[in-house]
Tab-separated table of C-alpha atoms and ligand atoms in Angstrom:
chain	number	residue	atom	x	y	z
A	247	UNK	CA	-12.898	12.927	-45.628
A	248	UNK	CA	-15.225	10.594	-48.095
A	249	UNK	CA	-19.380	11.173	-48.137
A	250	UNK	CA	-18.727	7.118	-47.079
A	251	UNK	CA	-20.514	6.091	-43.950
A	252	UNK	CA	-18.927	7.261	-41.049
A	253	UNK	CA	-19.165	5.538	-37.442
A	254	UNK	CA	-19.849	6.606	-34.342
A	255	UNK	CA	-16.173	5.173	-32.941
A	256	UNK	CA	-14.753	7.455	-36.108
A	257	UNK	CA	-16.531	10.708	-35.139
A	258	UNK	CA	-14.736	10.082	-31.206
A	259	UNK	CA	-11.626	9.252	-32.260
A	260	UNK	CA	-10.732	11.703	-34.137
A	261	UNK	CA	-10.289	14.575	-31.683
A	262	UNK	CA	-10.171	14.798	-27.780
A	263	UNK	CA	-13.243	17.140	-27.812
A	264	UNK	CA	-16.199	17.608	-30.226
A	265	UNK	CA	-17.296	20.973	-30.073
A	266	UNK	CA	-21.189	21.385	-28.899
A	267	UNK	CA	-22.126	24.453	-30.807
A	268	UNK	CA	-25.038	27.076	-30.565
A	269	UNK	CA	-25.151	29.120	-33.517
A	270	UNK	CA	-28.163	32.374	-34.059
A	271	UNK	CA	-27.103	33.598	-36.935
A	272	UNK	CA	-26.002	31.507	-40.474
A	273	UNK	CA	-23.461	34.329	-41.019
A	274	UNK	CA	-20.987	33.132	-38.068
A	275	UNK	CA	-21.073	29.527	-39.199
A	276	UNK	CA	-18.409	29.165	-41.638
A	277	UNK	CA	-15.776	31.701	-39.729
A	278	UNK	CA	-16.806	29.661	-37.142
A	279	UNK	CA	-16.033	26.366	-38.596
A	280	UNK	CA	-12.937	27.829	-40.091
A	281	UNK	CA	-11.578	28.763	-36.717
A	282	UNK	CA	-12.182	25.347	-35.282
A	283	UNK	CA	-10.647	23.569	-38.149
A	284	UNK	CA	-7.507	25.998	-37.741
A	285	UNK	CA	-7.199	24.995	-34.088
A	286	UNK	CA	-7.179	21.421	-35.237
A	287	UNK	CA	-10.693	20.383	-34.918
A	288	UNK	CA	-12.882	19.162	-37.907
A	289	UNK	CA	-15.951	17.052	-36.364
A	290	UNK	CA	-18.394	19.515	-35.357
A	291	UNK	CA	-21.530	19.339	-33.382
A	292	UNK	CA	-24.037	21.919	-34.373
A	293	UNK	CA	-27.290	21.851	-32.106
A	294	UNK	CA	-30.640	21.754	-33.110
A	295	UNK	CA	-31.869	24.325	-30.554
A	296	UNK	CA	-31.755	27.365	-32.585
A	297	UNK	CA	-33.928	28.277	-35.831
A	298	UNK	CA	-31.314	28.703	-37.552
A	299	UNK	CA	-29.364	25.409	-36.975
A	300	UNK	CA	-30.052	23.604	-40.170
A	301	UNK	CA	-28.903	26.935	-42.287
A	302	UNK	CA	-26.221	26.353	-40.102
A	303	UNK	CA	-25.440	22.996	-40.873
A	304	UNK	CA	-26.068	23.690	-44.776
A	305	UNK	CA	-23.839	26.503	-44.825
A	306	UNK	CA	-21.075	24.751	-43.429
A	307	UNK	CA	-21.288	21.394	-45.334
A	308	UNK	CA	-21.321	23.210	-48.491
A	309	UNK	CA	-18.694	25.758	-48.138
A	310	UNK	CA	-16.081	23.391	-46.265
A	311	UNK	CA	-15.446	19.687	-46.898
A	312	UNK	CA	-13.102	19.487	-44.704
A	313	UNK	CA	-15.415	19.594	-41.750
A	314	UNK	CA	-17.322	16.830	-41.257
A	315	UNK	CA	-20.494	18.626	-39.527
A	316	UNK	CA	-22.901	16.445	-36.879
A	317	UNK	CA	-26.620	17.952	-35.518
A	318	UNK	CA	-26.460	17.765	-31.569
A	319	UNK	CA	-29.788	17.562	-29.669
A	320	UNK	CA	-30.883	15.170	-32.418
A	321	UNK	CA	-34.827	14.113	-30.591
A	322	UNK	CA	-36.954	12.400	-33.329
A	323	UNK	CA	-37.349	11.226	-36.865
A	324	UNK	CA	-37.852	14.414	-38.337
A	325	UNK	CA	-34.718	16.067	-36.422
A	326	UNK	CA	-32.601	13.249	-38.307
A	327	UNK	CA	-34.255	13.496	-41.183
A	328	UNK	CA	-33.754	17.335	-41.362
A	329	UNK	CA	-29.949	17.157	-40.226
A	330	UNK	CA	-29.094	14.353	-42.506
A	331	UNK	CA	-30.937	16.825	-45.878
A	332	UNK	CA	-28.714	19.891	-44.476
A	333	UNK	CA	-25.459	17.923	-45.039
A	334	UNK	CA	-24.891	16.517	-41.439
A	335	UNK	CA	-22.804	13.256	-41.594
A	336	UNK	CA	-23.388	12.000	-37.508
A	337	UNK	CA	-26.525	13.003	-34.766
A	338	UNK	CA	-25.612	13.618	-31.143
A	339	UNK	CA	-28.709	13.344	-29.170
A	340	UNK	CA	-29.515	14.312	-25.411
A	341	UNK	CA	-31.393	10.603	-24.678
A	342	UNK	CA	-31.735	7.413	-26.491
A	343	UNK	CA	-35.083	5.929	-27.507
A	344	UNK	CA	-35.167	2.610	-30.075
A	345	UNK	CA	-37.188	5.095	-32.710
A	346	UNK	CA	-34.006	7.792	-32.715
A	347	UNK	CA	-31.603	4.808	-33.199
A	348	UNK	CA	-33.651	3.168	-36.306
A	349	UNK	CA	-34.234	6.946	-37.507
A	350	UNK	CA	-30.367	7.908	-37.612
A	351	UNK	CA	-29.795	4.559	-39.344
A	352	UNK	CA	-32.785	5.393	-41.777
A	353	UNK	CA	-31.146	9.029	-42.656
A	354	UNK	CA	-27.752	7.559	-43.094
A	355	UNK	CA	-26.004	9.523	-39.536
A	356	UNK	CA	-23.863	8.301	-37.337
A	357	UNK	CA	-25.371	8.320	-34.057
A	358	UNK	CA	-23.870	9.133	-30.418
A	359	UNK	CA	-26.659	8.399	-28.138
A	360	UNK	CA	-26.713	9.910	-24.872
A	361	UNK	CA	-27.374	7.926	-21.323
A	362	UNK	CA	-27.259	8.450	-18.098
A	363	UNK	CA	-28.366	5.326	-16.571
A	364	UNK	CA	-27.296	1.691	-16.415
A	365	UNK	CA	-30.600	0.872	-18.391
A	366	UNK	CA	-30.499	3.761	-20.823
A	367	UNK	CA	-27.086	2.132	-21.939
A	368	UNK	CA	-28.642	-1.489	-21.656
A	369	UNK	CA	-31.446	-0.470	-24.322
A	370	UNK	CA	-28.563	1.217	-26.621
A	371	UNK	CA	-26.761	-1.994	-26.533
A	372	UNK	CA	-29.132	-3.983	-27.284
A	373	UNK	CA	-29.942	-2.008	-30.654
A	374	UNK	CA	-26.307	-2.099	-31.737
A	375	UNK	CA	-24.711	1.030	-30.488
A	376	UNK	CA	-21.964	0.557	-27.914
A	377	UNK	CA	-20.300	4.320	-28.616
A	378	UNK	CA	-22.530	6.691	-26.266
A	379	UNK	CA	-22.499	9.866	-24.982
A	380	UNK	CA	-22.553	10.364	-20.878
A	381	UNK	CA	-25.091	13.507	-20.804
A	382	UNK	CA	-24.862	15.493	-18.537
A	383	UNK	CA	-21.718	14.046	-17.853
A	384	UNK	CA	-20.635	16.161	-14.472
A	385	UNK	CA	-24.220	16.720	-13.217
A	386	UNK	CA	-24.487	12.565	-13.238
A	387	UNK	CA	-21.554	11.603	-11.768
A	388	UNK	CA	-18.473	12.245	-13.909
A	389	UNK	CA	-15.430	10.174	-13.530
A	390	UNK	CA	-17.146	8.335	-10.651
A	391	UNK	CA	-19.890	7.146	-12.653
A	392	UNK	CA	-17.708	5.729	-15.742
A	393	UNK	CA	-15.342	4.214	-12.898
A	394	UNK	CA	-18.372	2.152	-12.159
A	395	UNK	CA	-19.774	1.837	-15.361
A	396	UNK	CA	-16.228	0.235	-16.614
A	397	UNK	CA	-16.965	-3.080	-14.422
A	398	UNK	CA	-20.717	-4.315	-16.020
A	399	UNK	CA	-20.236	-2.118	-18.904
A	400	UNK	CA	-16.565	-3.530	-20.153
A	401	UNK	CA	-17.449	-3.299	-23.909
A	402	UNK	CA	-18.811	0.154	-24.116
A	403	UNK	CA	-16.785	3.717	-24.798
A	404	UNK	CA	-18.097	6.701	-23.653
A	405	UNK	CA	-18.096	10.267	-25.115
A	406	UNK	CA	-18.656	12.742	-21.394
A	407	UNK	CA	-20.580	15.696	-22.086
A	408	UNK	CA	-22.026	18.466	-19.817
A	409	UNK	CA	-20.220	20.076	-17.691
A	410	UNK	CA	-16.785	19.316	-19.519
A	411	UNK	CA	-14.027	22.453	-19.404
A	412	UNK	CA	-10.248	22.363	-20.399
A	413	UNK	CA	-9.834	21.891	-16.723
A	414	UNK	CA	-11.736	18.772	-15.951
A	415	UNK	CA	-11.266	17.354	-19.404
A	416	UNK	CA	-7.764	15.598	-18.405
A	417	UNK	CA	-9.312	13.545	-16.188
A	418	UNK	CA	-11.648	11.622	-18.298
A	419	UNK	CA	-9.876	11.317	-20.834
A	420	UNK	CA	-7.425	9.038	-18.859
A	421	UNK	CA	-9.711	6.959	-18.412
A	422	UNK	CA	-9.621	3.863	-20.607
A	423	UNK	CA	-13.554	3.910	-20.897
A	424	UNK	CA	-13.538	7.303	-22.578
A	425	UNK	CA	-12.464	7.938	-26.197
A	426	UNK	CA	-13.558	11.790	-26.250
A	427	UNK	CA	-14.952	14.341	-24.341
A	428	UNK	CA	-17.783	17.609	-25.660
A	429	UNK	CA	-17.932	20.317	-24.663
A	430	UNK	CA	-19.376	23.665	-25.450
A	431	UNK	CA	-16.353	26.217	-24.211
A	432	UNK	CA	-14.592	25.913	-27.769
A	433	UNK	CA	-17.171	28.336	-28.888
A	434	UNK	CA	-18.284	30.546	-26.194
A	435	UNK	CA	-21.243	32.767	-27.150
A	436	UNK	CA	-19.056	36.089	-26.528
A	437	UNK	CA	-16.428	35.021	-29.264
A	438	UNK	CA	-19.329	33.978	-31.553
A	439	UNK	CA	-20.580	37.918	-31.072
A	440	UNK	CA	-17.863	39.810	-31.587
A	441	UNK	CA	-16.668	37.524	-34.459
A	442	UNK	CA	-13.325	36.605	-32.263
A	443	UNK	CA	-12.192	33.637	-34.421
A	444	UNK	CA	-8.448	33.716	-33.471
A	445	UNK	CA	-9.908	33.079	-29.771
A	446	UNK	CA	-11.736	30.211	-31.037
A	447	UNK	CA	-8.946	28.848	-32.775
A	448	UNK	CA	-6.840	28.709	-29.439
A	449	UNK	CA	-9.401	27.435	-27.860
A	450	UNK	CA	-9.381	24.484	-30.640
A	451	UNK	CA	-5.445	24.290	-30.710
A	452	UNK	CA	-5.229	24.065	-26.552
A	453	UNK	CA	-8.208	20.964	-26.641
A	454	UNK	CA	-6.636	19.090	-29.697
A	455	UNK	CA	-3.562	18.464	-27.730
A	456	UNK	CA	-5.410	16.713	-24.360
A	457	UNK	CA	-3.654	13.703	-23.697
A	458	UNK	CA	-5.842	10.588	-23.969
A	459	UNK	CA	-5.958	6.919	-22.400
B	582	3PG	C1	-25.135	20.643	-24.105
B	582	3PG	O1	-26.003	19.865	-24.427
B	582	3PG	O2	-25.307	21.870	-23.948
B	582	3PG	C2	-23.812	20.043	-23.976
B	582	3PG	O3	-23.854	18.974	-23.150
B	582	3PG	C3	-22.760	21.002	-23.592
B	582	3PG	O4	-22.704	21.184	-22.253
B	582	3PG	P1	-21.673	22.245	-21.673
B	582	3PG	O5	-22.186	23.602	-22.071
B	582	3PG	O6	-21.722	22.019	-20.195
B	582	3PG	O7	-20.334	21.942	-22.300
């Protein structure tokens, strides 16, 4: 993929899932990456809960193209600012305030923002972003929720995150309000440790093939 502009719609179409990953240490980032993009998987969601998440982020961007690399738990102006200088192409974040939308359009990112409520989506609307992230998408209501959401909420798609596995992916993704799902079981913290890429790859390969709406 180009350094052009990517949109939000982009980074959920083009796999079921988007990895939410936790990285502690720079030197598991690119084996990391590598093991995703082997499993089918290229957009990848780094968080911004570690100190060593922008490394992270830099280290992957540089080393492999092919990725496109997004910061997750994207909070303020300087988090964008900081992703968008480490290479990061989209922002993921947790809530939506007006300031985090005009900052991720300042730095150039893509931005998911994440809602829970009927108003939280209202105020994302009405700055221009109708791709969102449910967060925490089991914990507030899960398919129920979007079921309703689908009536007043037509013209809005809706990445579910929190709470997501390969079990209960399926059924969101059927729905027609949901273009992908994240998750963070792609890259659990045990495979990270003892470097078990060829897990992480299955674990790629198995969520690239979810059926979707
Ligand atoms: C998160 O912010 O940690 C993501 O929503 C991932 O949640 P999960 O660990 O339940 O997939």
């Amino acid at each position: 993929m180009t350094t052009t502009a990517l949109s939000a719609l982009q980074v959920m179409q083009d796999a079921p899932v988007i990895p939410v990953i936790v990285l502690t240490d720079v030197v598991q980032a690119v084996p990391m990456a590598r093991a995703l993009l082997a499993g089918g998987i290229r957009m990848l969601e780094v968080t911004l809960r570690t100190p060593q998440a922008l490394a992270c982020i830099e280290a992957i961007a540089r080393t492999l193209p092919e990725a496109v690399i997004g910061a997750g738990t994207v909070r303020s102006r300087a988090d964008a600012q900081a992703a968008a200088r480490a290479g990061a192409r989209f922002a993921v974040s947790p809530g939506y305030t007006p300031a985090l939308g005009q900052a991720c359009r300042d730095a150039g990112l893509a931005l998911l923002p994440g809602v829970a409520t009927g108003s939280e989506i209202m105020q994302a609307q009405e700055d221009g972003f109708t791709e969102l992230k449910f967060f925490p998408a089991m914990q507030a209501g899960g398919p129920a929720m979007l079921k309703a959401w689908s009536g007043p909420f037509f013209d809005v798609k809706f990445c579910p995150t929190g709470g997501v596995t390969l079990q209960n992916a399926s059924e969101l993704l059927a729905l027609p309000n949901v273009v992908c799902v994240g998750g963070s079981w792609l890259v659990p913290a045990d495979a990270l440790a003892g470097g078990d890429w060829p897990r992480i790859t299955r674990l790629a390969a198995d969520a690239r093939v979810l059926a979707r709406a």
